[in-house]
Amino acid sequence: MKFVDLAASLDQMEATSSRNELVRILADIYRNCSARELQPITYLIQGRLAPFFVPVEIGLGERSLMIAIAAAYGVPKEEVIKLNRQTGDLGVTAQDLAKASPSESPSVVEVHERLNQIAAAGGAGSVQQKLDGFTGLLRDLDAISAKHLVRITLGKMRLGIGDPTVLDALSMAKKGDRSLRPILEGAYNRTSDLGQIAWTLWDSGEAGLEALKVRAGHPLRPQLAERLPNPEAVIKKLGTVGVQPKYDGLRVQIHKDADEVKIFSRNLESMTEMFPELVAAASELDVDSVILDGEAIAYDAESEEYVPFQETTARRRKEGIQEMAARVPMRAFVFDVMFRNGSDLTPLPYERRFAIVEELLRESDTLLTAPLTKTDSAEVLTRDLLDNISRGLEGVVAKRLDSPYQAGARNFNWVKLKRNTSGHLNDTIDVVLLGYYRGKGKRAEFGAGALLAGVYDSDKDEFVTISKLGTGLSDQGWREIHQRLASLEVAEKPPRVNSTFVPDAWLQPAIVVEVLADEITPSPRHTAGMAADHPGFALRFPRIVSLRTEDKKAEDATSVREIREMFEQQRRSKG
Ligand code: AMP
């Protein structure tokens, strides 16, 4: 197939608003191309050179493309910029500037290869090499082809060809109807590679698709969770479940294949570069090949604190990853395994897979097993939910212990239970320091890893715990606080302190610290506001705003009564 013919079909697709029509045109393309064209076409129509999980980028942005367009058509760059301001679409700009069509259009395969060469250019002089390569390609193409080539390069196809459209079109091309969709979808869920699926269907038919298996190095589409309104509904629908904390981080699929480790996001993009510490931990696992599923989150083991989602996702930026890895190391809480040493584990019941996760990760302190508790009681599930929320987690995921790993499925094998969190606290809270945990690494230098903090119960005249604190202070702040803690350290728990936590060192309640938190949550472990018939309160995502100096005594800290009021108010504001 000539690229000009593909471009003509893309133009037709652009002109239609009917999905059926889109499928029909795409099916025609598949019918009219040869087997070796199936893969390049499948990637190109999605604005890619390879499947999404392969991180190849052409590496030419708008500004570079403007230079190439100017060079190809012999116009000043300013003219390209000006015209582009009018058209608002660099593809159309290229189309408008393209001169008479060359007599011979290159084939789709040739264009794909030349784009791959451009993508591969690296090192000194590569910018010019890429520009020259692209300029040359533009000169060999007609106006409509130029438009689509520019859009492919920018990854802005504007056609709305999603994965299901491609699967339908493949089925239409082969069978004349959509009946192959389930089998195509199954293969897609296991391999995530539409090009490979297209090729396999042509090469070895339905049996070939069935034979496409999960393998290390190739992400499978993640299993997703359904939702139910409350713990009672979960137990009613699922019976006995395995309950796990729901971490608010980033989904990671970790692949180890001999010496190579790859990490993929929920959307199957490569995230290997983002998480050097997870890569290092995975390569140390005592296994030849494995695929793990989990959630990456910055976690401070000493304070048992989960760093807010924003910090975890700051890794998306390309710069400073090593520095971030040192400052807020990532952990992955692993909850599943889909493949090990050549065997597909997805058909095994969850309970068996989980046992394998535990066995595999026994030695690692970066890849941690997400704890699982088994219950058929709504009360226990409720308690777990509250407990996890109070620890700064999002809630829980309840899982059917007998369920297989269903790649790409969102069903009741997994059910997520969260507390609705809309309102944020905007008042700061003054807490009293009641103890501290000795730090490791850098924090040890400052003498304290995390602080146990409480509020004042004026009715009982006691200090009750509400949070552990670990974030918000500068190095200087930690030094300062340590100096002040030294003189307050006592051997035993002070009598007026009521705590279920036992820190490494107790403190006389004296230092008041101002804290901002996202919200107040119920807690089965913190003693603030705790009574026989209801749990205590905890702070979600607390961070220190300032160290109060002499202006507040311990008894001037925020009181339990105020905390209770804030909690009620927060509930009302959420409706
Ligand atoms: P949601 O994004 O709200 O649909 O919730 C599902 C997501 O929760 C998954 O995609 C994971 O990224 C995340 N998650 C956190 N902890 C767990 C867990 N223990 N099991 C499964 N998914 C989890």
XYZ file of C-alpha atoms and ligand atoms in Angstrom:
598
model
C 0.000 0.000 0.000
C 1.225 3.447 -0.904
C 1.291 6.032 1.838
C -0.855 8.268 -0.379
C -3.635 5.626 -0.290
C -3.473 5.346 3.489
C -3.597 9.149 3.698
C -6.694 9.238 1.466
C -8.461 6.809 3.831
C -7.390 8.835 6.844
C -8.927 11.849 5.149
C -12.211 9.978 4.730
C -12.144 8.998 8.384
C -11.580 12.597 9.327
C -14.714 13.558 7.428
C -17.055 11.126 9.152
C -18.690 11.392 12.532
C -20.121 7.876 12.462
C -18.256 5.170 14.309
C -19.648 2.483 11.999
C -18.265 4.394 9.073
C -14.897 4.650 10.799
C -14.859 0.899 11.318
C -15.857 0.325 7.688
C -13.090 2.529 6.266
C -10.494 0.988 8.553
C -11.666 -2.525 7.663
C -11.195 -1.592 3.992
C -7.642 -0.529 4.693
C -6.944 -3.865 6.394
C -8.527 -5.779 3.525
C -6.403 -3.977 0.979
C -3.025 -4.267 2.618
C -0.483 -7.046 2.713
C 0.403 -8.988 5.869
C 3.661 -7.125 6.430
C 1.826 -3.814 6.253
C -0.590 -4.710 9.040
C 1.685 -3.777 11.912
C 3.021 -0.446 10.600
C -0.492 0.635 9.612
C -1.941 -0.293 12.987
C 0.654 1.773 14.835
C 0.650 4.726 12.424
C -3.124 5.247 12.570
C -2.767 5.680 16.316
C 0.018 8.213 15.903
C 2.693 5.723 16.941
C 5.572 3.749 15.481
C 5.197 0.830 17.875
C 2.737 -0.342 20.531
C 2.150 2.088 23.388
C 4.320 0.168 25.805
C 7.410 0.544 23.618
C 8.848 3.959 24.395
C 9.939 5.027 20.898
C 9.362 8.653 20.113
C 10.043 10.374 16.815
C 11.361 13.256 18.874
C 10.241 16.208 16.742
C 7.933 18.736 18.372
C 5.965 21.560 16.780
C 8.885 23.958 16.595
C 11.199 21.485 14.929
C 8.495 20.470 12.513
C 8.000 24.100 11.509
C 11.687 24.302 10.629
C 11.412 21.094 8.591
C 8.283 22.297 6.803
C 9.971 25.608 5.935
C 13.008 23.759 4.580
C 10.987 21.204 2.625
C 8.857 23.783 0.852
C 11.439 26.543 0.563
C 9.532 29.172 2.540
C 10.773 31.299 5.440
C 10.070 29.878 8.868
C 8.134 33.041 9.764
C 5.673 32.284 7.007
C 5.075 28.795 8.419
C 4.497 30.267 11.866
C 2.112 32.895 10.516
C 0.090 30.435 8.470
C -0.017 28.043 11.392
C -1.530 30.753 13.547
C -4.368 30.947 11.047
C -4.928 27.229 10.556
C -4.287 26.158 14.156
C -3.233 22.731 12.876
C 0.320 22.104 11.776
C -0.856 19.227 9.556
C -3.084 21.599 7.599
C -0.279 24.160 7.492
C 1.986 21.587 5.855
C -0.789 20.596 3.473
C -1.326 24.235 2.432
C 2.341 24.814 1.774
C 3.027 21.545 -0.051
C 3.762 22.072 -3.723
C 2.956 19.839 -6.681
C 2.750 16.136 -5.902
C 5.815 14.014 -6.534
C 5.243 11.402 -9.212
C 5.955 8.398 -6.998
C 4.589 8.029 -3.435
C 6.623 5.903 -1.006
C 4.976 2.812 0.482
C 3.535 2.738 3.987
C 6.303 0.388 5.053
C 8.972 2.751 3.724
C 7.490 5.767 5.534
C 7.295 3.750 8.748
C 10.933 2.723 8.356
C 12.114 6.241 7.656
C 10.245 7.530 10.723
C 11.906 4.806 12.768
C 15.308 5.965 11.546
C 14.445 9.505 12.575
C 13.359 8.243 15.996
C 16.575 6.267 16.383
C 18.873 9.230 15.728
C 20.582 10.145 18.978
C 23.704 11.851 20.298
C 25.672 14.714 18.793
C 24.160 16.103 15.621
C 20.963 14.114 16.025
C 18.703 17.173 15.977
C 19.936 18.108 12.517
C 19.781 14.497 11.407
C 16.160 14.240 12.501
C 15.291 17.507 10.769
C 17.003 16.448 7.550
C 15.284 13.069 7.621
C 11.886 14.633 8.105
C 12.457 17.343 5.477
C 13.392 14.643 2.985
C 10.292 12.655 3.791
C 8.014 15.678 3.351
C 9.550 16.390 -0.051
C 8.663 12.890 -1.212
C 4.998 13.226 -0.233
C 1.904 14.885 -1.661
C -0.091 17.487 0.289
C -2.607 15.159 1.965
C 0.105 12.706 2.925
C 2.107 15.591 4.407
C -0.846 16.590 6.544
C -1.180 13.098 8.043
C 2.549 12.587 8.388
C 2.801 15.749 10.492
C -0.114 14.646 12.657
C 1.329 11.165 13.137
C 4.622 12.734 14.173
C 2.908 14.939 16.713
C 0.751 12.022 17.900
C -2.328 14.162 17.187
C -4.434 12.111 14.862
C -7.813 13.748 15.481
C -9.542 10.637 14.141
C -10.908 9.004 17.251
C -9.566 5.571 16.400
C -9.569 3.909 19.786
C -8.550 0.336 20.490
C -12.112 -1.043 20.208
C -12.449 0.541 16.754
C -9.322 -1.245 15.600
C -10.550 -4.572 17.022
C -13.922 -4.190 15.299
C -12.258 -3.271 12.008
C -9.989 -6.331 12.161
C -13.001 -8.553 12.723
C -14.913 -6.880 9.885
C -11.984 -7.233 7.508
C -11.558 -10.928 8.263
C -15.119 -12.099 8.888
C -17.416 -9.425 7.502
C -18.970 -8.915 10.947
C -17.914 -8.212 14.521
C -18.013 -11.807 15.710
C -14.266 -12.059 16.276
C -14.343 -9.215 18.739
C -14.308 -11.345 21.944
C -11.374 -13.457 20.855
C -9.504 -10.394 19.590
C -10.185 -8.617 22.822
C -8.937 -11.551 24.882
C -5.683 -11.566 22.915
C -5.410 -7.813 23.285
C -5.920 -8.006 27.048
C -3.058 -10.473 27.307
C -0.596 -8.744 24.963
C -1.595 -5.050 24.679
C -0.218 -5.047 21.137
C -2.795 -4.328 18.419
C -0.236 -4.648 15.626
C 0.833 -8.084 16.759
C -2.793 -9.168 17.015
C -3.564 -7.998 13.492
C -0.562 -9.840 12.142
C -1.334 -13.006 14.105
C -4.925 -13.091 12.901
C -3.804 -12.920 9.274
C -0.903 -15.298 9.766
C -2.447 -18.040 11.881
C -6.109 -17.250 12.396
C -8.160 -17.605 15.543
C -6.025 -20.427 16.883
C -3.031 -18.118 16.603
C -4.833 -15.482 18.675
C -5.675 -18.044 21.341
C -2.041 -19.047 21.452
C -0.876 -15.498 22.232
C -0.015 -15.742 25.899
C 1.025 -13.510 28.716
C 4.791 -13.084 28.745
C 7.372 -11.170 30.677
C 8.359 -7.886 29.057
C 4.937 -7.363 27.467
C 2.356 -5.690 29.683
C -1.071 -7.203 30.026
C -4.026 -4.947 30.575
C -4.661 -4.494 34.289
C -7.586 -5.994 36.157
C -9.791 -3.181 37.481
C -12.132 -2.842 40.435
C -15.880 -2.316 40.608
C -17.497 -0.252 43.313
C -20.195 -1.002 45.859
C -21.700 1.505 48.296
C -20.729 -0.036 51.649
C -19.158 -2.990 53.461
C -22.530 -4.746 53.908
C -23.130 -4.745 50.154
C -19.644 -6.139 49.570
C -20.093 -9.076 51.928
C -23.556 -9.770 50.563
C -22.302 -9.927 46.994
C -18.895 -11.546 47.412
C -19.171 -13.605 50.606
C -15.726 -14.224 52.073
C -13.250 -11.682 50.780
C -9.596 -10.817 51.072
C -9.295 -7.222 52.237
C -6.361 -5.029 51.303
C -5.462 -1.393 51.868
C -6.172 0.794 48.854
C -3.017 2.816 48.263
C -3.302 6.154 46.557
C -0.233 5.983 44.382
C 0.468 4.876 40.844
C -0.413 1.473 39.477
C 2.731 -0.354 38.423
C 3.154 -3.565 36.485
C 6.640 -4.793 37.166
C 8.238 -7.184 34.680
C 11.445 -9.046 35.182
C 12.710 -11.047 32.242
C 16.170 -12.491 32.940
C 18.355 -9.405 33.481
C 15.892 -6.890 32.189
C 13.305 -5.079 34.295
C 10.496 -2.976 32.869
C 7.760 -1.061 34.614
C 4.467 -0.092 33.027
C 1.706 2.276 34.061
C -1.985 1.476 34.254
C -2.214 2.793 30.687
C 0.624 0.506 29.673
C 3.119 3.241 29.102
C 6.703 2.569 30.031
C 7.644 4.022 33.427
C 10.909 2.177 33.831
C 12.964 5.381 33.952
C 10.775 6.886 36.641
C 11.406 4.305 39.327
C 15.085 3.324 39.581
C 14.600 1.979 43.108
C 11.821 -0.377 42.017
C 13.902 -1.556 39.072
C 16.823 -2.299 41.395
C 14.587 -4.189 43.821
C 12.959 -6.228 41.056
C 16.285 -7.266 39.584
C 17.269 -8.685 42.952
C 14.283 -11.019 43.127
C 15.218 -14.646 43.132
C 13.299 -15.603 40.017
C 14.087 -15.798 36.282
C 10.990 -14.103 35.026
C 8.006 -12.600 36.737
C 5.144 -10.117 36.295
C 3.897 -8.357 39.423
C 0.995 -5.959 39.888
C 1.036 -3.301 42.571
C 0.834 0.317 43.563
C 3.902 2.549 43.820
C 3.825 5.133 46.531
C 6.346 7.213 48.393
C 6.257 5.772 51.877
C 8.111 6.594 55.022
C 8.353 3.319 56.896
C 9.306 4.915 60.192
C 6.450 7.310 60.494
C 4.207 4.819 58.690
C 3.293 7.741 56.532
C 2.235 7.703 52.934
C 3.363 10.705 51.009
C 0.566 12.504 49.165
C -0.204 11.411 45.656
C 1.163 14.633 44.149
C 4.631 13.814 45.438
C 4.471 10.336 44.016
C 3.453 11.669 40.637
C 6.122 14.372 40.684
C 8.229 11.556 39.252
C 6.481 12.065 35.976
C 8.831 14.948 35.408
C 11.964 13.820 33.712
C 14.490 15.768 35.760
C 15.778 15.100 39.222
C 14.579 11.502 39.477
C 17.713 10.271 41.241
C 17.500 13.137 43.682
C 13.809 12.384 44.341
C 14.563 8.685 44.717
C 16.991 9.600 47.496
C 14.675 12.080 49.189
C 11.328 10.257 48.997
C 12.050 6.666 48.106
C 9.293 4.713 46.473
C 7.893 1.465 47.645
C 5.614 -0.746 45.664
C 2.851 -2.516 47.510
C 2.487 -5.639 45.426
C -0.888 -7.309 45.399
C -0.712 -9.764 42.533
C 1.468 -11.952 40.353
C 0.468 -12.948 36.828
C 3.494 -14.821 35.534
C 6.456 -16.672 36.952
C 9.306 -18.598 35.333
C 7.496 -19.222 32.084
C 4.085 -20.014 33.594
C 0.964 -17.980 33.141
C -0.503 -17.667 36.649
C -3.614 -15.687 35.698
C -5.964 -18.719 35.847
C -4.972 -19.519 39.466
C -7.336 -18.459 42.256
C -6.304 -15.219 43.940
C -5.447 -16.918 47.197
C -2.815 -19.026 45.437
C -1.401 -16.067 43.538
C -1.187 -14.055 46.735
C 0.727 -16.853 48.459
C 3.227 -16.749 45.590
C 3.600 -12.957 45.990
C 4.417 -13.454 49.664
C 6.949 -16.122 48.888
C 8.626 -14.052 46.146
C 8.919 -10.853 48.138
C 10.012 -12.255 51.463
C 13.448 -10.660 51.221
C 12.654 -7.290 49.688
C 12.106 -4.099 51.636
C 11.189 -2.037 48.599
C 8.721 -4.422 47.010
C 6.339 -5.047 49.879
C 3.427 -7.417 49.965
C 0.142 -5.553 50.366
C -1.300 -7.139 53.508
C -4.410 -9.239 53.034
C -6.939 -10.189 55.672
C -9.716 -12.653 55.140
C -13.221 -12.011 56.404
C -16.908 -12.659 55.825
C -18.028 -10.066 58.327
C -19.253 -6.594 57.410
C -18.139 -5.332 60.831
C -14.582 -6.482 60.306
C -14.590 -4.991 56.824
C -15.862 -1.679 58.211
C -13.160 -1.656 60.840
C -10.493 -2.346 58.224
C -11.850 0.456 56.086
C -11.744 2.960 58.938
C -8.355 1.778 60.038
C -6.902 2.276 56.582
C -8.467 5.686 56.163
C -7.031 6.790 59.467
C -3.600 5.720 58.290
C -3.870 8.103 55.375
C -4.923 5.524 52.816
C -7.783 5.792 50.395
C -9.814 2.877 51.688
C -9.744 -0.813 50.920
C -10.068 -3.181 48.013
C -12.015 -6.381 48.716
C -11.124 -9.313 46.496
C -12.707 -12.653 45.750
C -10.216 -15.224 46.912
C -11.205 -17.750 44.255
C -11.058 -15.380 41.278
C -8.607 -15.595 38.376
C -6.706 -12.507 37.186
C -8.921 -11.205 34.424
C -6.746 -8.901 32.355
C -8.550 -5.762 31.243
C -11.764 -6.618 33.100
C -13.603 -4.386 35.531
C -15.816 -6.721 37.522
C -16.747 -7.857 41.017
C -13.614 -9.929 41.479
C -12.281 -6.733 43.016
C -14.401 -4.121 44.751
C -13.089 -0.809 45.995
C -14.474 0.892 49.056
C -13.507 4.468 49.660
C -14.693 7.223 51.888
C -15.988 10.119 49.921
C -13.534 12.905 50.341
C -14.586 16.214 48.957
C -14.000 18.875 51.572
C -10.567 19.712 52.905
C -9.730 21.147 56.269
C -8.608 24.687 55.965
C -7.877 25.363 59.629
C -4.541 24.420 61.053
C -4.395 22.345 64.228
C -2.002 22.817 67.113
C -0.660 19.513 68.312
C 1.578 18.596 71.233
C 4.616 16.397 70.717
C 4.350 13.288 72.872
C 7.219 11.164 71.640
C 9.478 10.420 68.727
C 10.792 7.576 66.645
C 14.486 7.430 65.924
C 15.174 8.036 62.267
C 17.212 6.096 59.806
C 19.564 7.589 57.243
C 19.460 11.320 56.909
C 16.797 11.802 59.535
C 18.968 10.004 62.090
C 21.439 12.875 61.816
C 18.779 15.142 63.176
C 17.917 12.687 65.917
C 14.270 12.108 65.096
C 12.525 10.179 62.354
C 8.893 10.830 63.068
C 7.009 12.532 65.821
C 4.030 11.235 67.756
C 1.587 14.069 68.190
C -1.528 14.569 70.269
C -4.235 17.001 71.260
C -5.589 17.896 74.665
C -8.677 16.365 76.233
C -9.734 19.040 78.685
C -12.547 16.949 80.196
C -10.137 14.237 81.257
C -7.058 16.407 81.451
C -5.019 14.084 79.335
C -3.093 14.158 76.082
C -4.391 11.807 73.443
C -2.715 10.910 70.149
C -3.993 12.055 66.782
C -1.156 11.640 64.289
C 2.390 10.775 63.437
C 4.277 13.575 61.739
C 7.112 13.243 59.300
C 6.779 15.883 56.635
C 6.858 19.614 56.385
C 10.095 20.439 58.171
C 13.304 21.639 56.597
C 16.612 20.108 57.681
C 17.144 23.168 59.844
C 13.701 22.653 61.385
C 14.535 19.046 62.308
C 17.792 20.136 63.923
C 16.029 22.781 65.915
C 13.323 20.451 67.107
C 15.822 17.813 68.106
C 17.669 20.245 70.313
C 14.467 21.090 72.076
C 13.357 17.448 72.379
C 16.537 16.402 74.154
C 15.677 18.215 77.352
C 12.130 16.852 77.409
C 12.895 13.172 76.944
C 11.635 10.895 79.733
C 12.117 7.180 80.342
C 8.463 6.249 80.831
C 5.207 7.307 79.324
C 4.162 10.473 81.154
C 1.089 9.878 83.292
C -1.206 12.265 81.497
C -0.510 10.708 78.114
C -3.015 8.200 76.794
C -1.604 6.321 73.795
C -1.751 2.920 72.174
C 1.426 3.761 70.229
C 4.778 3.297 71.908
C 7.435 5.598 70.418
C 11.183 5.045 70.807
C 11.316 7.934 73.243
C 8.592 9.619 75.277
C 8.468 13.362 75.768
C 7.081 15.615 78.430
C 4.143 17.282 76.686
C 5.503 20.789 76.123
C 6.199 21.557 72.482
C 3.286 22.722 70.371
C 3.514 22.443 66.613
C 1.141 23.843 64.025
C -0.090 21.311 61.511
C -2.180 21.392 58.378
C -4.015 18.264 57.297
C -6.344 17.340 54.478
C -9.041 16.101 56.781
C -9.962 14.440 60.025
C -10.737 10.750 59.727
C -11.999 8.130 62.163
C -9.243 5.959 63.600
C -9.340 2.745 65.599
C -5.800 3.356 66.890
C -5.465 6.989 67.825
C -6.916 7.838 71.204
C -8.160 11.364 70.439
C -11.918 11.293 71.042
C -11.933 7.524 71.419
C -14.680 5.981 73.543
C -16.191 2.568 74.043
C -18.761 3.156 71.329
C -16.761 5.046 68.749
C -13.261 5.216 67.253
C -10.758 7.996 67.719
C -9.740 10.696 65.261
C -6.696 10.962 63.061
C -5.285 13.520 60.663
C -5.023 12.651 57.016
C -1.824 13.852 55.296
C -0.565 16.005 58.149
C 2.323 18.366 57.507
C 4.050 20.710 59.909
C 3.418 24.353 59.082
C 5.370 25.965 61.870
C 7.078 25.266 65.162
C 5.376 27.371 67.758
C 7.935 28.730 70.136
C 7.012 30.029 73.545
C 3.536 31.256 72.755
C 1.603 28.096 73.561
C 1.644 25.707 76.474
C 0.759 22.063 75.970
C -2.721 22.625 77.340
C -3.264 25.339 74.766
C -3.120 22.812 71.978
C -6.294 22.168 70.015
C -8.778 20.275 72.174
C -10.606 17.059 71.476
C -13.837 19.012 71.541
C -12.643 21.288 68.748
C -11.490 18.312 66.741
C -14.915 16.723 67.114
C -16.544 19.934 65.932
C -14.242 20.164 62.948
C -15.067 16.573 62.093
C -18.819 17.267 62.226
C -18.434 20.369 60.149
C -16.416 18.521 57.573
C -19.156 15.891 57.394
C -21.846 18.536 56.921
C -19.899 20.321 54.212
C -19.696 17.065 52.303
C -23.440 16.709 52.524
P -9.777 3.369 41.057
O -8.564 3.978 40.409
O -10.447 4.249 42.042
O -10.673 2.719 40.059
O -9.258 2.154 41.952
C -8.536 1.099 41.413
C -7.073 1.380 41.562
O -6.694 1.315 42.921
C -6.191 0.359 40.913
O -6.042 0.609 39.549
C -4.889 0.530 41.658
O -4.115 1.523 41.006
C -5.306 1.082 42.998
N -5.044 0.192 44.130
C -4.513 0.597 45.298
N -4.394 -0.398 46.162
C -4.860 -1.509 45.548
C -4.998 -2.880 45.944
N -4.639 -3.312 47.147
N -5.525 -3.730 45.029
C -5.896 -3.303 43.820
N -5.789 -2.032 43.387
C -5.266 -1.135 44.236
